[in-house]
PDB file of C-alpha atoms in Angstrom:
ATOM      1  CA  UNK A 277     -43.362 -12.783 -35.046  1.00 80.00           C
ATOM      2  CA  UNK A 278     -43.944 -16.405 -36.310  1.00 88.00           C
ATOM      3  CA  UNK A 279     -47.351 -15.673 -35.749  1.00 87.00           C
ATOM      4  CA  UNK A 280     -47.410 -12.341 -37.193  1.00 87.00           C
ATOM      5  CA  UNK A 281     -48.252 -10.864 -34.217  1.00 83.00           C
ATOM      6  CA  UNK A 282     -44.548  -8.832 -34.124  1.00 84.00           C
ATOM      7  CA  UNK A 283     -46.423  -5.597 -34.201  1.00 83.00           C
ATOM      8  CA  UNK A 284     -48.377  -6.192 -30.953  1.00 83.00           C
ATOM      9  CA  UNK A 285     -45.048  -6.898 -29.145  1.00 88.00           C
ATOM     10  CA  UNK A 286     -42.554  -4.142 -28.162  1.00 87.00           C
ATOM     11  CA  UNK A 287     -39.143  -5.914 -26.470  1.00 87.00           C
ATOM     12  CA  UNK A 288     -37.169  -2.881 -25.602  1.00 87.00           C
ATOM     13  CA  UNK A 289     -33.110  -3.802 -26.100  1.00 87.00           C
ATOM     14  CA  UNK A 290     -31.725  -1.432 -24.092  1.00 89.00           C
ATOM     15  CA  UNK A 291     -30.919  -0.627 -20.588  1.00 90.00           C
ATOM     16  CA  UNK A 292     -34.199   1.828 -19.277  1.00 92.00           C
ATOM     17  CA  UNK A 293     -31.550   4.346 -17.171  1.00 93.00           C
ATOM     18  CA  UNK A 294     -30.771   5.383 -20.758  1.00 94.00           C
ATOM     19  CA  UNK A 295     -34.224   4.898 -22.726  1.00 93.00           C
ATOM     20  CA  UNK A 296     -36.534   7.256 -23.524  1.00 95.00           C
ATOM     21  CA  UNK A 297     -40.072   6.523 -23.180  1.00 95.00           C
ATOM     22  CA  UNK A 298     -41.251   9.770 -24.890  1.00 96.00           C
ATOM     23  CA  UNK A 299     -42.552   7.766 -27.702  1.00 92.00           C
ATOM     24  CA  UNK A 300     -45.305   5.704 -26.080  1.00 93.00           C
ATOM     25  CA  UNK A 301     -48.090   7.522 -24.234  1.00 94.00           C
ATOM     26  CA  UNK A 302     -49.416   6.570 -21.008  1.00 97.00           C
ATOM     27  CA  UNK A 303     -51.378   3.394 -20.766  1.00 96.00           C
ATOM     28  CA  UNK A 304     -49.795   2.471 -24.342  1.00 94.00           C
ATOM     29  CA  UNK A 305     -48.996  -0.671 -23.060  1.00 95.00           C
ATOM     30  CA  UNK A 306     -51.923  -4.312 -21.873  1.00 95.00           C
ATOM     31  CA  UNK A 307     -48.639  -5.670 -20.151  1.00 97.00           C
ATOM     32  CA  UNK A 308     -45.134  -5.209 -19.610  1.00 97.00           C
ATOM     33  CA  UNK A 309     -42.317  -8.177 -18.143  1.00 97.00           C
ATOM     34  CA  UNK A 310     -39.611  -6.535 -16.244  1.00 97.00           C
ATOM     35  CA  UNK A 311     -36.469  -8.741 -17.099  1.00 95.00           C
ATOM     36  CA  UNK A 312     -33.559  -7.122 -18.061  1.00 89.00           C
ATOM     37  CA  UNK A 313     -30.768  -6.423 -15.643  1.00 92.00           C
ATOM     38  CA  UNK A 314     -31.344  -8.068 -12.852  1.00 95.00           C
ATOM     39  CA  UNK A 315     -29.377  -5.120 -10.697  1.00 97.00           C
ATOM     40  CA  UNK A 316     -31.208  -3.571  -7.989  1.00 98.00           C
ATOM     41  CA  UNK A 317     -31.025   0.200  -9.398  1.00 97.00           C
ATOM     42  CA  UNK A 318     -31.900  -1.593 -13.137  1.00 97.00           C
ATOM     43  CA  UNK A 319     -34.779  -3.301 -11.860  1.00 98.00           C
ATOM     44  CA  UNK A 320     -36.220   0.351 -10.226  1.00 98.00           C
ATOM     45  CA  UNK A 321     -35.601   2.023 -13.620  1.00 97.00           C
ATOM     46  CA  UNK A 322     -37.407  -0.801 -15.579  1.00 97.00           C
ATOM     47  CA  UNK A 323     -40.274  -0.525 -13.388  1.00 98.00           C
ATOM     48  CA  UNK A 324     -40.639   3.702 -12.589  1.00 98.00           C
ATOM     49  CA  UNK A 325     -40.085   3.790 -16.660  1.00 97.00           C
ATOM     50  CA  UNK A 326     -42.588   1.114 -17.655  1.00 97.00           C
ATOM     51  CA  UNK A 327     -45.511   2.190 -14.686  1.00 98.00           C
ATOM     52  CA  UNK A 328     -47.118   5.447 -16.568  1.00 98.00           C
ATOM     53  CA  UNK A 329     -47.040   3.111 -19.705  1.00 97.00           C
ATOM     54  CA  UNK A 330     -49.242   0.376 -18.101  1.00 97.00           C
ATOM     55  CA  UNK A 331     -53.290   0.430 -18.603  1.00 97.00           C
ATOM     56  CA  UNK A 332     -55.155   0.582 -16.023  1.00 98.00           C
ATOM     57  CA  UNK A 333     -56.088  -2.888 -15.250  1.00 98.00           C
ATOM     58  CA  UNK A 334     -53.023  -3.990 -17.011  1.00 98.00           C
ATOM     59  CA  UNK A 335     -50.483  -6.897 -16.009  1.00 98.00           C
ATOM     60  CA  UNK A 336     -47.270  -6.155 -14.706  1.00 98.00           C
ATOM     61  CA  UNK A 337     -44.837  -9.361 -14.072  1.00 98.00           C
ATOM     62  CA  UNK A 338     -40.910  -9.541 -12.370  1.00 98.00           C
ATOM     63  CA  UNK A 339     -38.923 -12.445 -13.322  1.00 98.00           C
ATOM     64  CA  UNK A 340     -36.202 -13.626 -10.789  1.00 98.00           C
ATOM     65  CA  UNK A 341     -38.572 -12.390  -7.285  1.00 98.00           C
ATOM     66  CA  UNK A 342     -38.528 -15.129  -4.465  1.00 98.00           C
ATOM     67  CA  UNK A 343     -38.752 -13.511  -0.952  1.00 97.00           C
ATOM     68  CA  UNK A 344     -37.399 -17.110   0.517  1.00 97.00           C
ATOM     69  CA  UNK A 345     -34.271 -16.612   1.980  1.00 97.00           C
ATOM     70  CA  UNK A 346     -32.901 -19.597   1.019  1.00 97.00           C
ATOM     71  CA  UNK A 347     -33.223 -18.751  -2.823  1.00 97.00           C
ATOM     72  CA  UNK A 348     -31.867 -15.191  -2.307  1.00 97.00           C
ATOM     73  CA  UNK A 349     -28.824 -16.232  -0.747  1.00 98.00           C
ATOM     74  CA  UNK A 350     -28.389 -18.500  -4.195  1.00 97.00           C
ATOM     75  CA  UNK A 351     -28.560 -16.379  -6.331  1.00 98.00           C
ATOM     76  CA  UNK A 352     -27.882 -13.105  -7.768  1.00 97.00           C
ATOM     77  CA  UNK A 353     -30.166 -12.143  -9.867  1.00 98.00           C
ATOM     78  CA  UNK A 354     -33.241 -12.870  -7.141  1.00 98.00           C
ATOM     79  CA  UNK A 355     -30.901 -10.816  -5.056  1.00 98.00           C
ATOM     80  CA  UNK A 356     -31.371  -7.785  -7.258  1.00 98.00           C
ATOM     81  CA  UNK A 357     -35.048  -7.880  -8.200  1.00 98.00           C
ATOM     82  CA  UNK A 358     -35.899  -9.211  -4.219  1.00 98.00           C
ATOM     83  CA  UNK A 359     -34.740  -6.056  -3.042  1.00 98.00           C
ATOM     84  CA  UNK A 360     -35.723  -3.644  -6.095  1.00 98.00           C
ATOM     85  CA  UNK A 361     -39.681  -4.606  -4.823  1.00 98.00           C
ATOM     86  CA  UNK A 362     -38.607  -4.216  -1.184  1.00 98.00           C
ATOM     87  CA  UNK A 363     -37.554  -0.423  -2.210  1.00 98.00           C
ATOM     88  CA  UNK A 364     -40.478   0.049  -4.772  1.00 98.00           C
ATOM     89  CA  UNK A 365     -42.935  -1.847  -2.025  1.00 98.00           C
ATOM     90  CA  UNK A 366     -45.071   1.585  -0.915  1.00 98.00           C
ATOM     91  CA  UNK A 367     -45.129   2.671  -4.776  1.00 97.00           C
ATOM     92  CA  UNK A 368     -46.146  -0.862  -5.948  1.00 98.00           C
ATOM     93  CA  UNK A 369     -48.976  -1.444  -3.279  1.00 98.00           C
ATOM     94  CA  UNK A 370     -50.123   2.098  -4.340  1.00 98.00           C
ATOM     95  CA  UNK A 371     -50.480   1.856  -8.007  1.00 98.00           C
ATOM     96  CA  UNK A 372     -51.583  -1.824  -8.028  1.00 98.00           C
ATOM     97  CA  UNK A 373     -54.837  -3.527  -7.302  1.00 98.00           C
ATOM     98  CA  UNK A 374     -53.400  -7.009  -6.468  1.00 98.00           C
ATOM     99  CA  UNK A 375     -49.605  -7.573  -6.175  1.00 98.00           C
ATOM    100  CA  UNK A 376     -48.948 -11.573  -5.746  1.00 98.00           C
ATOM    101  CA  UNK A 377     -45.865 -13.756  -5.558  1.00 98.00           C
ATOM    102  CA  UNK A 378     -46.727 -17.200  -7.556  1.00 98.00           C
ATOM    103  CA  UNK A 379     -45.637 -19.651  -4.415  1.00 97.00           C
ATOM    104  CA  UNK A 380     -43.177 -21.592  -6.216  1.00 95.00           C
ATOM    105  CA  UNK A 381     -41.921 -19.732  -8.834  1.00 97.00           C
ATOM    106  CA  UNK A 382     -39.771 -16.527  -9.082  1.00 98.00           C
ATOM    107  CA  UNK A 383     -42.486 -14.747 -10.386  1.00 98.00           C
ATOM    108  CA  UNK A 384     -44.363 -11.206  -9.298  1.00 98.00           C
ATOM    109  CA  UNK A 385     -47.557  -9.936 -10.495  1.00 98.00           C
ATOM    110  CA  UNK A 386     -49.526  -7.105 -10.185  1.00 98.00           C
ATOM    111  CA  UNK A 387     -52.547  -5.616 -11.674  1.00 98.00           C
ATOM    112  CA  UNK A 388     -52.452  -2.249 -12.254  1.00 98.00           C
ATOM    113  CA  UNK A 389     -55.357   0.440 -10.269  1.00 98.00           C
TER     114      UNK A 389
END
């Protein structure tokens, strides 16, 4: 917004099992960070709801993903997202080109077909 770039930039406030995406067609979006609740069942709604609104070729990124043990025993929130892209796994590897954990960081990306 400092930049005046506010209108390119959509930060949905709201927990996705409740919001309605009606209002942004598919592929509206270049890139979306899943971030919110960090709840397993929060983390597949953010991600079913934002997949038909990323382009093709578009970036998708998960905050709080580390598949090493020792950091998912730590902590809850990598608890959560870990095993929200365990479930989502076959849909991911499906609808993504390249899906990549930045080794060390708690960071997923993918690249959407």
């Amino acid at each position: 917004r400092e930049k005046g770039l506010g209108h390119r930039v959509c930060q949905v406030y709201c927990d996705s099992r409740a919001w309605d995406t009606s209002a942004y067609p598919a592929g509206f979006f270049d890139s979306v960070m899943i971030d919110g609740g960090h709840q397993t069942d929060v983390v597949l709604s953010d991600t079913r709801k934002a997949l038909p609104l990323l382009r093709p070729g578009g970036l998708m990124l998960w905050h709080d993903y580390c598949p090493r043990p020792e950091v998912i025993a730590g902590s809850t929130a990598v608890q959560g997202v870990t095993s929200a892209i365990e479930t989502l796994l076959p849909e991911l590897r499906a609808q993504f080109s390249t899906l990549a954990w930045i080794n060390p960081s708690h960071i997923l990306f993918g690249l959407k077909k």
